[in-house]
Amino acid sequence: MKVTSIGAVMTADVVTAEYGTPFKEVVRRLGNHGISGLPVIDEDDKVIGVISETDLVLRQARTPEPGRTSGRWTDRLRGLSRRVRRETAKSRARTAGGVMSAPAVTVRADAGVTEAARLMTEHRIERLPVVDEADRLVGIVTRRDLLQIFLRTDEGLEREVREEVLRNALWLAPQAVTVAVEDGVVTLSGQLERRSDITIAVAMTGRVDGVVAVVDRLTYRIDDTHVRPADQAVLHGVTHDWAHRF
């Protein structure tokens, strides 16, 4: 089954910063390009960190007030957690290297959009730098880019479910299953030979890029879910052609 790769939805023209890029220049680049974050790269175009609006706001929020001496801040740092010390260091940063979050969470260009969505959810981030096999920056993907997948037409989804799931994966005849798609919701109707085929059909349909949900209205002739492996092989040989003979 074809899976949309990150390379197909990413933005290749990436606004970046270097470790020594001044803080104000970073803010300027974000504003000029209307973006909320960017990757920080080294001289080999490898991603060493990412700067987000959260990092910038944190810097401003924890900037010492006028008149407060650095010595008093040093005293207050004693006994604080590593996270607080790191945040305080960011509040004093003057360059991209000091304010960035590191190490950067990245994704390969040949990975599927599901992998990118998982990483964004796990790390609670809005964007992922995309790298090649040598870990060099080749693009960036955002949550908005991933949402474009759900703009696929119902006709396109129906065609992919029929071709990739029913025909190529399950080897079913075109008329064995009725596929109806409305607003990304796929309804599967019809009768299959084995109950286990229903589980496969529903699961694979749900993994098609752009499918919002799957409604299962399939029935079966034989319940093979409790058949022993040896008996299942015999059963498969006897009934294999049932769903394909029409």
Short mmCIF file of C-alpha atoms in Angstrom, two decimals:
data_model
loop_
_atom_site.label_atom_id
_atom_site.label_comp_id
_atom_site.label_asym_id
_atom_site.label_seq_id
_atom_site.Cartn_x
_atom_site.Cartn_y
_atom_site.Cartn_z
CA MET A 1 0.00 0.00 0.00
CA LYS A 2 1.35 3.39 -0.99
CA VAL A 3 2.14 5.77 1.88
CA THR A 4 2.63 9.50 1.44
CA SER A 5 6.21 10.37 2.35
CA ILE A 6 7.35 13.43 4.25
CA GLY A 7 9.28 14.51 1.18
CA ALA A 8 5.99 14.90 -0.71
CA VAL A 9 4.48 17.40 1.75
CA MET A 10 7.49 19.20 3.24
CA THR A 11 8.66 22.72 2.41
CA ALA A 12 12.08 22.55 0.75
CA ASP A 13 12.95 26.26 1.01
CA VAL A 14 13.80 26.46 4.70
CA VAL A 15 14.60 29.61 6.69
CA THR A 16 17.47 28.72 9.02
CA ALA A 17 19.86 30.23 11.54
CA GLU A 18 23.41 29.38 12.53
CA TYR A 19 24.69 28.86 16.05
CA GLY A 20 26.15 32.38 16.19
CA THR A 21 23.21 34.19 14.58
CA PRO A 22 22.27 37.13 16.87
CA PHE A 23 19.00 36.81 18.77
CA LYS A 24 17.47 39.90 17.16
CA GLU A 25 18.33 38.58 13.70
CA VAL A 26 16.49 35.35 14.50
CA VAL A 27 13.39 37.34 15.49
CA ARG A 28 13.75 39.41 12.32
CA ARG A 29 13.86 36.32 10.11
CA LEU A 30 10.77 34.86 11.76
CA GLY A 31 8.88 38.10 11.28
CA ASN A 32 9.98 38.70 7.69
CA HIS A 33 8.95 35.22 6.60
CA GLY A 34 5.80 34.94 8.73
CA ILE A 35 6.91 31.75 10.48
CA SER A 36 6.91 30.71 14.13
CA GLY A 37 10.12 28.67 14.26
CA LEU A 38 13.23 27.59 12.43
CA PRO A 39 16.06 25.03 12.59
CA VAL A 40 19.60 25.91 13.62
CA ILE A 41 22.26 24.30 11.45
CA ASP A 42 26.03 23.89 11.51
CA GLU A 43 28.53 24.38 8.69
CA ASP A 44 27.61 20.98 7.21
CA ASP A 45 23.86 21.78 7.05
CA LYS A 46 23.20 19.35 9.90
CA VAL A 47 20.47 20.32 12.35
CA ILE A 48 21.80 21.06 15.83
CA GLY A 49 18.68 22.60 17.32
CA VAL A 50 15.33 24.26 16.74
CA ILE A 51 14.03 27.66 17.79
CA SER A 52 10.29 28.10 18.37
CA GLU A 53 8.14 30.96 19.59
CA THR A 54 8.13 29.21 22.97
CA ASP A 55 11.91 29.59 23.19
CA LEU A 56 11.67 33.28 22.31
CA VAL A 57 8.87 33.99 24.77
CA LEU A 58 10.77 32.09 27.48
CA ARG A 59 13.80 34.28 26.90
CA GLN A 60 11.79 37.45 27.30
CA ALA A 61 9.79 36.20 30.27
CA ARG A 62 12.89 35.26 32.25
CA THR A 63 15.04 38.25 31.32
CA PRO A 64 16.31 39.87 34.56
CA GLU A 65 14.66 43.15 35.50
CA PRO A 66 16.71 46.34 35.28
CA GLY A 67 18.80 46.88 38.39
CA ARG A 68 18.96 43.21 39.36
CA THR A 69 22.61 42.12 39.59
CA SER A 70 24.02 38.95 38.13
CA GLY A 71 25.37 37.97 41.53
CA ARG A 72 21.91 37.89 43.04
CA TRP A 73 20.77 35.73 40.13
CA THR A 74 23.70 33.39 40.75
CA ASP A 75 22.61 32.97 44.34
CA ARG A 76 19.07 32.17 43.31
CA LEU A 77 20.25 29.50 40.87
CA ARG A 78 21.69 27.40 43.66
CA GLY A 79 19.58 24.34 44.33
CA LEU A 80 17.27 24.90 41.35
CA SER A 81 16.41 22.11 38.95
CA ARG A 82 18.34 21.51 35.76
CA ARG A 83 15.33 22.61 33.73
CA VAL A 84 15.10 25.95 35.53
CA ARG A 85 18.85 26.53 35.15
CA ARG A 86 18.56 25.79 31.44
CA GLU A 87 15.65 28.19 31.08
CA THR A 88 17.50 30.90 32.96
CA ALA A 89 20.53 30.44 30.71
CA LYS A 90 18.22 30.89 27.71
CA SER A 91 16.95 34.16 29.16
CA ARG A 92 20.49 35.55 28.88
CA ALA A 93 21.24 34.14 25.44
CA ARG A 94 22.37 36.52 22.74
CA THR A 95 22.57 34.06 19.86
CA ALA A 96 20.54 31.31 18.25
CA GLY A 97 22.79 28.69 19.82
CA GLY A 98 21.94 29.91 23.28
CA VAL A 99 18.17 30.11 22.88
CA MET A 100 17.56 27.00 20.75
CA SER A 101 16.13 23.71 22.00
CA ALA A 102 18.55 20.80 21.53
CA PRO A 103 18.97 18.11 20.47
CA ALA A 104 16.60 18.64 17.58
CA VAL A 105 13.85 16.13 16.82
CA THR A 106 14.08 15.38 13.10
CA VAL A 107 12.46 13.07 10.56
CA ARG A 108 13.77 11.42 7.39
CA ALA A 109 12.41 12.58 4.05
CA ASP A 110 11.43 9.03 3.11
CA ALA A 111 9.41 8.47 6.31
CA GLY A 112 5.61 8.39 6.18
CA VAL A 113 3.40 11.20 7.39
CA THR A 114 2.22 8.97 10.24
CA GLU A 115 5.75 8.91 11.66
CA ALA A 116 5.91 12.71 11.56
CA ALA A 117 2.53 13.01 13.28
CA ARG A 118 3.67 10.59 16.01
CA LEU A 119 6.86 12.55 16.66
CA MET A 120 5.01 15.86 16.83
CA THR A 121 2.50 14.44 19.28
CA GLU A 122 5.07 12.74 21.50
CA HIS A 123 7.34 15.80 21.71
CA ARG A 124 4.54 18.39 21.62
CA ILE A 125 6.10 20.33 18.78
CA GLU A 126 4.66 22.13 15.76
CA ARG A 127 7.38 21.46 13.17
CA LEU A 128 10.02 18.92 12.25
CA PRO A 129 13.23 19.52 10.32
CA VAL A 130 13.47 16.96 7.50
CA VAL A 131 16.88 15.37 6.87
CA ASP A 132 18.43 13.08 4.28
CA GLU A 133 20.40 9.88 4.84
CA ALA A 134 23.43 11.95 5.90
CA ASP A 135 21.34 13.94 8.42
CA ARG A 136 21.61 17.11 6.33
CA LEU A 137 18.67 19.48 6.28
CA VAL A 138 16.51 19.14 3.15
CA GLY A 139 13.19 20.63 4.28
CA ILE A 140 10.74 21.25 7.09
CA VAL A 141 7.26 19.89 7.78
CA THR A 142 4.59 21.44 10.01
CA ARG A 143 1.29 20.28 11.46
CA ARG A 144 -0.44 22.29 8.75
CA ASP A 145 1.43 20.36 6.07
CA LEU A 146 0.25 17.06 7.54
CA LEU A 147 -3.35 18.26 7.63
CA GLN A 148 -3.22 18.73 3.85
CA ILE A 149 -3.40 14.94 3.60
CA PHE A 150 -7.01 15.09 4.78
CA LEU A 151 -7.96 17.32 1.85
CA ARG A 152 -7.81 14.36 -0.54
CA THR A 153 -11.01 13.87 -2.52
CA ASP A 154 -13.50 11.15 -1.64
CA GLU A 155 -13.07 9.77 -5.16
CA GLY A 156 -9.32 9.46 -4.69
CA LEU A 157 -9.75 7.68 -1.36
CA GLU A 158 -12.28 5.26 -2.81
CA ARG A 159 -9.96 4.44 -5.68
CA GLU A 160 -7.01 3.77 -3.38
CA VAL A 161 -9.03 1.57 -1.01
CA ARG A 162 -10.29 -0.52 -3.95
CA GLU A 163 -6.90 -0.86 -5.64
CA GLU A 164 -4.40 -0.99 -2.79
CA VAL A 165 -6.40 -2.64 0.00
CA LEU A 166 -9.04 -4.84 -1.62
CA ARG A 167 -7.37 -5.86 -4.85
CA ASN A 168 -3.61 -5.76 -4.19
CA ALA A 169 -3.57 -6.73 -0.50
CA LEU A 170 -6.59 -8.99 -0.09
CA TRP A 171 -6.93 -10.19 -3.72
CA LEU A 172 -10.67 -9.62 -3.69
CA ALA A 173 -12.85 -9.32 -6.77
CA PRO A 174 -14.08 -5.74 -7.44
CA GLN A 175 -17.70 -6.62 -6.61
CA ALA A 176 -16.90 -8.48 -3.37
CA VAL A 177 -16.96 -5.29 -1.28
CA THR A 178 -18.88 -2.05 -1.72
CA VAL A 179 -16.80 1.03 -0.89
CA ALA A 180 -18.55 4.32 -0.16
CA VAL A 181 -16.69 7.47 0.92
CA GLU A 182 -18.20 10.67 2.27
CA ASP A 183 -16.09 13.47 3.76
CA GLY A 184 -13.22 11.06 4.29
CA VAL A 185 -15.32 8.45 6.12
CA VAL A 186 -15.09 5.08 4.36
CA THR A 187 -17.95 2.57 4.63
CA LEU A 188 -17.19 -1.05 3.70
CA SER A 189 -20.15 -3.32 2.92
CA GLY A 190 -20.46 -6.85 1.61
CA GLN A 191 -19.67 -10.43 2.57
CA LEU A 192 -16.19 -11.90 2.83
CA GLU A 193 -15.25 -15.53 3.16
CA ARG A 194 -13.39 -15.32 6.49
CA ARG A 195 -13.92 -13.17 9.55
CA SER A 196 -10.18 -12.50 9.80
CA ASP A 197 -10.25 -10.80 6.39
CA ILE A 198 -12.63 -8.21 7.78
CA THR A 199 -10.14 -7.23 10.47
CA ILE A 200 -7.42 -6.82 7.86
CA ALA A 201 -9.63 -4.85 5.46
CA VAL A 202 -10.77 -2.41 8.13
CA ALA A 203 -7.29 -1.92 9.60
CA MET A 204 -5.62 -1.33 6.23
CA THR A 205 -8.35 1.04 5.09
CA GLY A 206 -7.88 3.07 8.25
CA ARG A 207 -4.18 3.46 7.44
CA VAL A 208 -4.80 5.00 4.02
CA ASP A 209 -3.61 8.60 4.10
CA GLY A 210 -6.58 10.95 4.36
CA VAL A 211 -9.10 8.46 5.75
CA VAL A 212 -10.90 10.03 8.71
CA ALA A 213 -12.74 6.92 9.92
CA VAL A 214 -13.91 3.47 8.76
CA VAL A 215 -17.47 2.17 9.12
CA ASP A 216 -17.49 -1.65 9.13
CA ARG A 217 -20.62 -3.20 7.64
CA LEU A 218 -18.93 -6.35 6.41
CA THR A 219 -20.19 -9.85 7.12
CA TYR A 220 -18.50 -13.24 6.78
CA ARG A 221 -19.28 -16.86 5.92
CA ILE A 222 -16.74 -18.60 8.17
CA ASP A 223 -15.47 -17.55 11.61
CA ASP A 224 -11.83 -18.56 11.51
CA THR A 225 -10.73 -16.55 14.53
CA HIS A 226 -10.65 -19.64 16.78
CA VAL A 227 -9.19 -22.06 14.26
CA ARG A 228 -5.82 -23.63 15.07
CA PRO A 229 -2.94 -22.60 12.75
CA ALA A 230 -2.73 -26.05 11.11
CA ASP A 231 -6.48 -26.16 10.50
CA GLN A 232 -6.44 -22.57 9.27
CA ALA A 233 -4.02 -23.52 6.49
CA VAL A 234 -6.40 -26.27 5.34
CA LEU A 235 -9.35 -23.93 5.63
CA HIS A 236 -7.56 -21.33 3.53
CA GLY A 237 -6.87 -23.88 0.81
CA VAL A 238 -10.51 -24.96 0.65
CA THR A 239 -12.06 -21.49 0.68
CA HIS A 240 -9.41 -19.36 -0.97
CA ASP A 241 -11.23 -19.01 -4.28
CA TRP A 242 -14.68 -18.29 -2.84
CA ALA A 243 -14.40 -14.50 -2.82
CA HIS A 244 -12.56 -14.37 -6.15
CA ARG A 245 -14.57 -16.65 -8.38
CA PHE A 246 -17.30 -14.20 -9.38
#
